[in-house]
PDB file of C-alpha atoms in Angstrom:
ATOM      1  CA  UNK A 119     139.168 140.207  29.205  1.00  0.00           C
ATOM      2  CA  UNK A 120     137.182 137.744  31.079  1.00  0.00           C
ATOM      3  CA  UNK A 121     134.271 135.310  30.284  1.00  0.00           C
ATOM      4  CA  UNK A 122     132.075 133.472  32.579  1.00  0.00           C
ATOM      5  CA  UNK A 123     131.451 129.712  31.966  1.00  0.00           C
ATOM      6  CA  UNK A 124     128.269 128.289  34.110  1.00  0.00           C
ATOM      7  CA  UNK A 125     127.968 124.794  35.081  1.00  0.00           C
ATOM      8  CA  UNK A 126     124.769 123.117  36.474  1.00  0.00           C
ATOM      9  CA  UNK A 127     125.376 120.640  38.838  1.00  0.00           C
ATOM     10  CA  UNK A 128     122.708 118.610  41.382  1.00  0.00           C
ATOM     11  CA  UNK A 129     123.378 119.167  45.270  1.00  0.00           C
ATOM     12  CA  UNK A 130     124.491 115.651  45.834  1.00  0.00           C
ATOM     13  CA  UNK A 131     127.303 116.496  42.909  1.00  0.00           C
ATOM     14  CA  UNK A 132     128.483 119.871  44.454  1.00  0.00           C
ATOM     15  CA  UNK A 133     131.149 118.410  46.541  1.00  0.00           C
ATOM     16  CA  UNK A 134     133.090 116.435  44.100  1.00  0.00           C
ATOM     17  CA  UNK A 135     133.098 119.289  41.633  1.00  0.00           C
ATOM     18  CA  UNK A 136     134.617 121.544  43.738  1.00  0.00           C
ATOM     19  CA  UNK A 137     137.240 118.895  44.337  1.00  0.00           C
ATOM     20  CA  UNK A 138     138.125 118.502  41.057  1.00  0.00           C
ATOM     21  CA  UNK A 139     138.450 122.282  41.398  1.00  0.00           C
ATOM     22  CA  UNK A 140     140.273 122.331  43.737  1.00  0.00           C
ATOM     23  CA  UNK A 141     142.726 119.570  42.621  1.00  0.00           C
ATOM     24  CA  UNK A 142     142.983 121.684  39.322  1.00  0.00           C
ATOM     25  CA  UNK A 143     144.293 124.629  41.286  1.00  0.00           C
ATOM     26  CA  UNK A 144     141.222 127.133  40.932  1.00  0.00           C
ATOM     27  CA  UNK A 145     140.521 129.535  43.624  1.00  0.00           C
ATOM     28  CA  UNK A 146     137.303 130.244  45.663  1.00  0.00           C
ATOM     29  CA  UNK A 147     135.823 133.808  44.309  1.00  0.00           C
ATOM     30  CA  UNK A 148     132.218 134.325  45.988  1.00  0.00           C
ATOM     31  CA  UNK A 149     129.485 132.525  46.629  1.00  0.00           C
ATOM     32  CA  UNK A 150     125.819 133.879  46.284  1.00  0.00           C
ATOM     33  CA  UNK A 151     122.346 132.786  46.795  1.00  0.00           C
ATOM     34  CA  UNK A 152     119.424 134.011  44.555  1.00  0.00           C
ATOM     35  CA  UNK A 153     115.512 133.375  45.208  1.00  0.00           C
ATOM     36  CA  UNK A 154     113.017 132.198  42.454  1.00  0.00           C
ATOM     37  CA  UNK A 155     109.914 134.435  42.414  1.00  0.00           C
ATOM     38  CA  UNK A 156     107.964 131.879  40.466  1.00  0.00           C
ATOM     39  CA  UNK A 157     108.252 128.729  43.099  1.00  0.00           C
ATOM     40  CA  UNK A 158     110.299 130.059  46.421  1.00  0.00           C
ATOM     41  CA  UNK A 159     113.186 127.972  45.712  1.00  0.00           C
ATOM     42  CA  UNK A 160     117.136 128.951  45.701  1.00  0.00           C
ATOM     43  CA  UNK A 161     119.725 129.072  43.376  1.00  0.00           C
ATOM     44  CA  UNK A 162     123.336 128.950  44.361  1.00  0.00           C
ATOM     45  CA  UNK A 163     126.476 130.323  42.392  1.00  0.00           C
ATOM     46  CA  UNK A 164     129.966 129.203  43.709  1.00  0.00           C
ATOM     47  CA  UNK A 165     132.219 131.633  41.975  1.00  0.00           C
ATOM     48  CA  UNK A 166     135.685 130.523  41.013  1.00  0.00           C
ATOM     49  CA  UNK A 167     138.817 131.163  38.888  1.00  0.00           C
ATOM     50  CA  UNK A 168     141.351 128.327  37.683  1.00  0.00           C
ATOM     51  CA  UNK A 169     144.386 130.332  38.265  1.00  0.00           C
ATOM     52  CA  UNK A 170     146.699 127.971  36.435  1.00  0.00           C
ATOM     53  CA  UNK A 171     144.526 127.757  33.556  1.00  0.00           C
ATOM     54  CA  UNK A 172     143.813 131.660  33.773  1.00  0.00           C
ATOM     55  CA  UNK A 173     147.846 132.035  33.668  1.00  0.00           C
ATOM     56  CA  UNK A 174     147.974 129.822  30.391  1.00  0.00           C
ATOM     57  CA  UNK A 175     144.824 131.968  28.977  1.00  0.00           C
ATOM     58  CA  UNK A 176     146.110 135.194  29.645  1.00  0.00           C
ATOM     59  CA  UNK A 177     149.850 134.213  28.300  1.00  0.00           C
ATOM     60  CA  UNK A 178     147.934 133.370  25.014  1.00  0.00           C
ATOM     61  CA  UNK A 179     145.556 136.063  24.763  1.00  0.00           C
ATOM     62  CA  UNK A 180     145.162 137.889  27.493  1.00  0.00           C
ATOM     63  CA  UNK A 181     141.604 136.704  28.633  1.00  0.00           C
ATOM     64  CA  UNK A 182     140.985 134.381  31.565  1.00  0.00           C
ATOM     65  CA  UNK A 183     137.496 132.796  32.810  1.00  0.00           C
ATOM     66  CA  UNK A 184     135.586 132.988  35.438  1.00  0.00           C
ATOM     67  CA  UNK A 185     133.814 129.202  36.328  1.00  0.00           C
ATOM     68  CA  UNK A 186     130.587 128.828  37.837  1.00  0.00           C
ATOM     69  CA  UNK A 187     129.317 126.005  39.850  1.00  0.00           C
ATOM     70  CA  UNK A 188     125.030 126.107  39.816  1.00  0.00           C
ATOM     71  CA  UNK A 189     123.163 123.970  42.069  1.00  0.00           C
ATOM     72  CA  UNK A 190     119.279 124.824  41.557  1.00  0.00           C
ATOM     73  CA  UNK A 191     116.161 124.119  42.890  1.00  0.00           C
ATOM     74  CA  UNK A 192     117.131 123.560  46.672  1.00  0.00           C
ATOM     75  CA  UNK A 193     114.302 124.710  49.198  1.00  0.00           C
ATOM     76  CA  UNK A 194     114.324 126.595  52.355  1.00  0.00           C
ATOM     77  CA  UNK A 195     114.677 123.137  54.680  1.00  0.00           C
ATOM     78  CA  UNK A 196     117.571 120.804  52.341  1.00  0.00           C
ATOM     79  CA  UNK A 197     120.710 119.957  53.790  1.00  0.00           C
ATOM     80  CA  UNK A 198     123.245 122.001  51.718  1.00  0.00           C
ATOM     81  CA  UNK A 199     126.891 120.488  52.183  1.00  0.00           C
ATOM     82  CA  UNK A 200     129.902 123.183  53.117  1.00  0.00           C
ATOM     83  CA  UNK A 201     132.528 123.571  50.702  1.00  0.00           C
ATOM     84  CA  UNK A 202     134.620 124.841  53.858  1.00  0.00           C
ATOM     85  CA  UNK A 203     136.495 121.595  54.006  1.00  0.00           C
ATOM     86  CA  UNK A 204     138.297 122.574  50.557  1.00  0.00           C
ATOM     87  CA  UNK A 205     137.850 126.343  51.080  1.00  0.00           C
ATOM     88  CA  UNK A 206     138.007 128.369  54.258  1.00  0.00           C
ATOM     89  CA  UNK A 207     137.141 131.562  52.854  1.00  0.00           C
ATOM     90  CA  UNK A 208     134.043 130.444  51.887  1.00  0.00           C
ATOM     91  CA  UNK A 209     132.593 130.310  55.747  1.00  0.00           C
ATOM     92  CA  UNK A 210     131.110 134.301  55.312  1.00  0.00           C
ATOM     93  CA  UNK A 211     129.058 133.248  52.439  1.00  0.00           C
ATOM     94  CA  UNK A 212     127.736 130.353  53.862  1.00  0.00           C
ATOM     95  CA  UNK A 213     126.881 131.592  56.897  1.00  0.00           C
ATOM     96  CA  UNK A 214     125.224 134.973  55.001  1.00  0.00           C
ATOM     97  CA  UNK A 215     123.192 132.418  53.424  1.00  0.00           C
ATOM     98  CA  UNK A 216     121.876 130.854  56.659  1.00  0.00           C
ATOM     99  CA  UNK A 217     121.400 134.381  58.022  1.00  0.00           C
ATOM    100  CA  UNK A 218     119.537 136.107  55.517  1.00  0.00           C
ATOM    101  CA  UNK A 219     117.293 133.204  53.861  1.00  0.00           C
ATOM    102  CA  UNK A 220     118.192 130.376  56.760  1.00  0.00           C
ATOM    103  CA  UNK A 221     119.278 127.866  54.645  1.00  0.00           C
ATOM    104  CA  UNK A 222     120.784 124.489  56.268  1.00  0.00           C
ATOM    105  CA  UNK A 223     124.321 124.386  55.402  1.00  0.00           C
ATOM    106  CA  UNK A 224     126.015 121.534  56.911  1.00  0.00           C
ATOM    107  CA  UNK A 225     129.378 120.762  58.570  1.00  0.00           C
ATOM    108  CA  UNK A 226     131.360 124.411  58.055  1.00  0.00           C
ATOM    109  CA  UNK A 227     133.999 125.223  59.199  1.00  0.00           C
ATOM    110  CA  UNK A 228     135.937 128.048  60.288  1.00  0.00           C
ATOM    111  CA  UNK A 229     139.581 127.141  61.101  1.00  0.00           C
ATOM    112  CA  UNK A 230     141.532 129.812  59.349  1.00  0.00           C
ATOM    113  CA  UNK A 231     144.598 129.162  61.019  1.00  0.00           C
ATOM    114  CA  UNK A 232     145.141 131.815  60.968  1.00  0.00           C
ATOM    115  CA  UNK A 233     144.899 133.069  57.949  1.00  0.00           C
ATOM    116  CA  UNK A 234     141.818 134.426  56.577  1.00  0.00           C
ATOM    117  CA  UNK A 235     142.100 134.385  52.672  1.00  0.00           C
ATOM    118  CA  UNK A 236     145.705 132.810  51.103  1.00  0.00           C
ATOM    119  CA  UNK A 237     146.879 132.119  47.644  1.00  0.00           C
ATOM    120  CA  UNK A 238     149.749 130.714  46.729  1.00  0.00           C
ATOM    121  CA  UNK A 239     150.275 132.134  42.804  1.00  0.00           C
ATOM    122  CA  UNK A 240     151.139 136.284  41.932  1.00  0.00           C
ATOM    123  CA  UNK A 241     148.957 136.301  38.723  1.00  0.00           C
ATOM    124  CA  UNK A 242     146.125 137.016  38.140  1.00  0.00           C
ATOM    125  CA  UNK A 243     145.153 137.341  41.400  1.00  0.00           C
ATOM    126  CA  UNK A 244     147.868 139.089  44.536  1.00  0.00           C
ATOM    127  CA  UNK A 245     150.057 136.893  47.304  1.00  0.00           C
ATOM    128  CA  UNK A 246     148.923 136.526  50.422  1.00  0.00           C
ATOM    129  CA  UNK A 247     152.242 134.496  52.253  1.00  0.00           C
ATOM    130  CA  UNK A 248     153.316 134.264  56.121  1.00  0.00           C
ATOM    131  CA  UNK A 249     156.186 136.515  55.143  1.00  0.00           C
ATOM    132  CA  UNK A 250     154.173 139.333  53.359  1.00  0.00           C
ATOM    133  CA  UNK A 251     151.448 139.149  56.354  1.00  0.00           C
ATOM    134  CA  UNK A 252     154.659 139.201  59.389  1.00  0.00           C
ATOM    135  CA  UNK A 253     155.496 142.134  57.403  1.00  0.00           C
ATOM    136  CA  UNK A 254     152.509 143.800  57.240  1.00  0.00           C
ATOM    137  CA  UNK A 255     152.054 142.953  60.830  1.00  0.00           C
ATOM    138  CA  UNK A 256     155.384 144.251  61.905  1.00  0.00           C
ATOM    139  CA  UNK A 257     154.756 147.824  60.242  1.00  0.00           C
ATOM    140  CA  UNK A 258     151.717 148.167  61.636  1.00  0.00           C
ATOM    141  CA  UNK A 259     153.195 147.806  65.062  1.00  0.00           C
ATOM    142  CA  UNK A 260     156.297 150.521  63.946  1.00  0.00           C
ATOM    143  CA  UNK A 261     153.890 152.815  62.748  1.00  0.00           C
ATOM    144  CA  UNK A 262     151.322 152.497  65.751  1.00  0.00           C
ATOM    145  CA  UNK A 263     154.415 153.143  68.766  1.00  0.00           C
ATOM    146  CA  UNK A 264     156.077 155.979  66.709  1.00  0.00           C
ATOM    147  CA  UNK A 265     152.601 157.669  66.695  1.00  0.00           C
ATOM    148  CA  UNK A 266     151.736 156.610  70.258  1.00  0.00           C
ATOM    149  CA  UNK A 267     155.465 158.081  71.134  1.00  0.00           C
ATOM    150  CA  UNK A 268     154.737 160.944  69.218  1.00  0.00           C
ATOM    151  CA  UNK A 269     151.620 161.950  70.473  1.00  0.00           C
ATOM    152  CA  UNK A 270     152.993 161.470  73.894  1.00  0.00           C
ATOM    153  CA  UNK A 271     155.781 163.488  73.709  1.00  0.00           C
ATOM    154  CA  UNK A 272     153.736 165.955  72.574  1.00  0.00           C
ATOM    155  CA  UNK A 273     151.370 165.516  75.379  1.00  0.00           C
ATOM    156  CA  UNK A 274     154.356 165.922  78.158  1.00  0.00           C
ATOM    157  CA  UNK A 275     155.705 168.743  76.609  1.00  0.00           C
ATOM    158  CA  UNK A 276     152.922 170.703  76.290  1.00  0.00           C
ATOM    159  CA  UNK A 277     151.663 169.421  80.072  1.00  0.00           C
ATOM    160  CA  UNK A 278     155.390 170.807  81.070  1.00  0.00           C
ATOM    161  CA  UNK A 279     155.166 173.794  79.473  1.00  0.00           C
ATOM    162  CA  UNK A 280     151.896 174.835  80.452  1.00  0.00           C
ATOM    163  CA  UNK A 281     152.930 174.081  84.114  1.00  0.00           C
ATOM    164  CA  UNK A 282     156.098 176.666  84.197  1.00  0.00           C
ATOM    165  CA  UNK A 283     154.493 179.467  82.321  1.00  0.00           C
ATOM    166  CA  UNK A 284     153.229 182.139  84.437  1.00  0.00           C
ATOM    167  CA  UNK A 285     149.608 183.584  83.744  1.00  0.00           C
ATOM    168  CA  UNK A 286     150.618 186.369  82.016  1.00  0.00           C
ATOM    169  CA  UNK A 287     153.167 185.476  79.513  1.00  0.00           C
ATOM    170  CA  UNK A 288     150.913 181.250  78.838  1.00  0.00           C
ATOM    171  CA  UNK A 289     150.450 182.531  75.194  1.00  0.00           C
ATOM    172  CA  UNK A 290     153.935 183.632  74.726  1.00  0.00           C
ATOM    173  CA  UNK A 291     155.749 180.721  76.975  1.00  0.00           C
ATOM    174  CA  UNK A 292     153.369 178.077  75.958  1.00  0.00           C
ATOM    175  CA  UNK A 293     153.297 178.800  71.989  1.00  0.00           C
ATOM    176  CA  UNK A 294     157.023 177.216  71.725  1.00  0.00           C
ATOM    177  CA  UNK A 295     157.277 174.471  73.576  1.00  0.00           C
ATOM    178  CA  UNK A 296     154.368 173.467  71.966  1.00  0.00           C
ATOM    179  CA  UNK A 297     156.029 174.193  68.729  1.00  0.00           C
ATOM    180  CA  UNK A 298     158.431 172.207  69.103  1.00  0.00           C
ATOM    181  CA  UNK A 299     156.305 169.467  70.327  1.00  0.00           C
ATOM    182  CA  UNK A 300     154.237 169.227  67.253  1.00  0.00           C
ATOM    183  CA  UNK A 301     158.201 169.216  65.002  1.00  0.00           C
ATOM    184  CA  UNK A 302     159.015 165.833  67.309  1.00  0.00           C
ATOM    185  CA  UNK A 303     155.491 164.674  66.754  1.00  0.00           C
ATOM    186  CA  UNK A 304     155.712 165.315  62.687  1.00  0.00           C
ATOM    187  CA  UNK A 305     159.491 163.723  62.588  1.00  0.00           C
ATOM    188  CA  UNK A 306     158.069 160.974  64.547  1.00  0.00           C
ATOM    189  CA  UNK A 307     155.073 160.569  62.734  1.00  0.00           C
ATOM    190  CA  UNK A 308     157.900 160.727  59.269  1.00  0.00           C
ATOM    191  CA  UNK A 309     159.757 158.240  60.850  1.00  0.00           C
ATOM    192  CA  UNK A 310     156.682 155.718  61.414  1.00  0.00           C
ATOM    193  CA  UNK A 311     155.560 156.209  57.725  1.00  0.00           C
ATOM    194  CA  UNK A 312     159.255 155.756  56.515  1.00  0.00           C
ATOM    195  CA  UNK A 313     159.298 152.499  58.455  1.00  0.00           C
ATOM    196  CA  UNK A 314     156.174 151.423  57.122  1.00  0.00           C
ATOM    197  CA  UNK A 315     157.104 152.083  53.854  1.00  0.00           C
ATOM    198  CA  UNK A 316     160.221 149.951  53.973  1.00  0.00           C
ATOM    199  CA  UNK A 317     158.091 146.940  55.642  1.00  0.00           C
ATOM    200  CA  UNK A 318     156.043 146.575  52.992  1.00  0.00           C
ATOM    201  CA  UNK A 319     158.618 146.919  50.430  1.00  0.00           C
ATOM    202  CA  UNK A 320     160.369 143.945  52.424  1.00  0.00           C
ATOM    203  CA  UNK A 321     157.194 142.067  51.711  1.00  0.00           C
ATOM    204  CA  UNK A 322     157.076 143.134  48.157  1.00  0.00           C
ATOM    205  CA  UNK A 323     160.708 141.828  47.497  1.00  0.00           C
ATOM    206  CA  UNK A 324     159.927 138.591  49.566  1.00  0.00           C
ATOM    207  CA  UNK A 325     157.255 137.393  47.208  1.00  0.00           C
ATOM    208  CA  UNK A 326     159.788 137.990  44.403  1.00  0.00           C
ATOM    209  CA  UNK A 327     161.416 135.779  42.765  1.00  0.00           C
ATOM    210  CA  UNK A 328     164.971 135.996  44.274  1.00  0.00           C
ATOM    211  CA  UNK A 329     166.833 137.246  41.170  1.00  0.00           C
ATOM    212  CA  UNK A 330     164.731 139.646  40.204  1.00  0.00           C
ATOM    213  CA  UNK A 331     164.266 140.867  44.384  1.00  0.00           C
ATOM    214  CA  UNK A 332     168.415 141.628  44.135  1.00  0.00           C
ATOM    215  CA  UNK A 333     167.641 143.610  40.750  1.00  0.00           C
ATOM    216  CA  UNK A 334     164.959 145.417  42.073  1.00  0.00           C
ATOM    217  CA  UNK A 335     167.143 145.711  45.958  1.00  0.00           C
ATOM    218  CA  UNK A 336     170.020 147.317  43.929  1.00  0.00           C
ATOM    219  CA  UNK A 337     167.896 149.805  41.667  1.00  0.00           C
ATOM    220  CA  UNK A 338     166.949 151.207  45.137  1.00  0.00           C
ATOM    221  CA  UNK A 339     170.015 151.477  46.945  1.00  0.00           C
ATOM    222  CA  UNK A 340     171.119 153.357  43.695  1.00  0.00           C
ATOM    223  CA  UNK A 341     168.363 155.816  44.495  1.00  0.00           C
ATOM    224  CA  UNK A 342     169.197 156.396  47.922  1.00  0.00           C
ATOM    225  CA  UNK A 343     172.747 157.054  47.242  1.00  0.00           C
ATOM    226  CA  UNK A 344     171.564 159.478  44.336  1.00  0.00           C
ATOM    227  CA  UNK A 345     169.217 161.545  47.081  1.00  0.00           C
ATOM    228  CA  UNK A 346     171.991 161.332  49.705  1.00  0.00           C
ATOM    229  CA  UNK A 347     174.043 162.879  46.950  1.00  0.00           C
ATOM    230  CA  UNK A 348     171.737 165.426  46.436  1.00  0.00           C
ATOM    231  CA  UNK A 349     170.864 166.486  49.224  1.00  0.00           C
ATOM    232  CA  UNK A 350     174.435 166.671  50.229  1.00  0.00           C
ATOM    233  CA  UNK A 351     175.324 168.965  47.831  1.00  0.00           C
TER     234      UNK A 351
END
């Protein structure tokens, strides 16, 4: 279970909060903007969660909080500093909140290198790591040529096919080649999906803990030799 703790903090103090945040190991959530109907001004919520704090909490008794930085009071034409410089993922919000209510936020920036969001620590929140995104790169790629293969196989078989049948018997000449396209196409298409399975069970195991990866490695070439087995039979 979760709890949210706010904290109200003045725009010249936003920076070194979300330092200390930072330096405490939390991780950037969301960050919204909200309009006061009674004066015109803006409210801002930076959304985070400690993770190593949320670890301890949830160890204890299973809850974790969610910590909320408040800066209130700013107006349509005040500077408001980026938190970009500590947190890259925040760069969407910010600039949503110069887009839609074209508020001044200062100095972001927007070097991801490369990586869009990344965390470092499995609980609560998933792994994001070079390895597991190479991975997930790489069986995208598999899975894209086995289909582009497939579908042009199919393509050149049917093209031949259609070719060397003679007007009168292009239903009956045409029907099996094309059959047999659409088998290579569906045991390519198997093959890409096997492939991409296996990638991102490679990632899986690489954000393991090595001991427990070799467990888990084992378990499934136990499996595999049980369905050869079977199937063998």
């Amino acid at each position: 279970m979760q709890k949210a703790i706010y904290t109200t903090v003045g725009i010249d103090e936003l920076l070194s909060h979300v330092q200390a945040l930072k330096g405490a190991g939390a991780r950037f959530v969301q960050m919204h903007v909200e309009r006061c109907v009674d004066d015109g001004s803006y409210r801002l919520v930076y959304t985070f969660i400690n993770v190593r704090a949320a670890q301890e909490q949830i160890a204890r008794n299973g809850n974790y909080a969610i910590e909320n930085l408040v800066v209130e009071g700013i107006d349509r034409y005040q500077e408001i500093p980026s938190i970009s410089s500590y947190y890259p993922a925040v760069f969407p919000f910010e600039n949503e909140a110069h887009d839609l209510f074209g508020l001044a936020i200062t100095d972001m920036q927007i070097d991801f290198k490369g990586f869009f969001y990344q965390v470092s620590t499995a609980e609560p929140m998933s792994v994001i790591t070079p390895e597991v995104k190479a991975a997930r790169e790489k069986a995208m790629k598999v899975r894209a040529a086995a289909e582009a293969k497939a579908r042009k196989a199919a393509a050149e078989k049917a093209a031949a096919a259609t070719a060397t049948a003679g007007e009168a018997a292009a239903g009956a000449v045409v029907a099996q080649p094309a059959a047999a396209a659409g088998s290579d196409a569906q045991h390519d298409e198997a093959a890409a999906k096997a492939a991409l399975k296996a990638a991102e069970m490679e990632a899986k195991l690489a954000a393991m803990d090595p001991e427990k990866a070799a467990k888990v490695r084992a378990a499934l070439a136990a499996k595999a030799a049980r369905d050869k087995q079977k199937k063998e039979a």
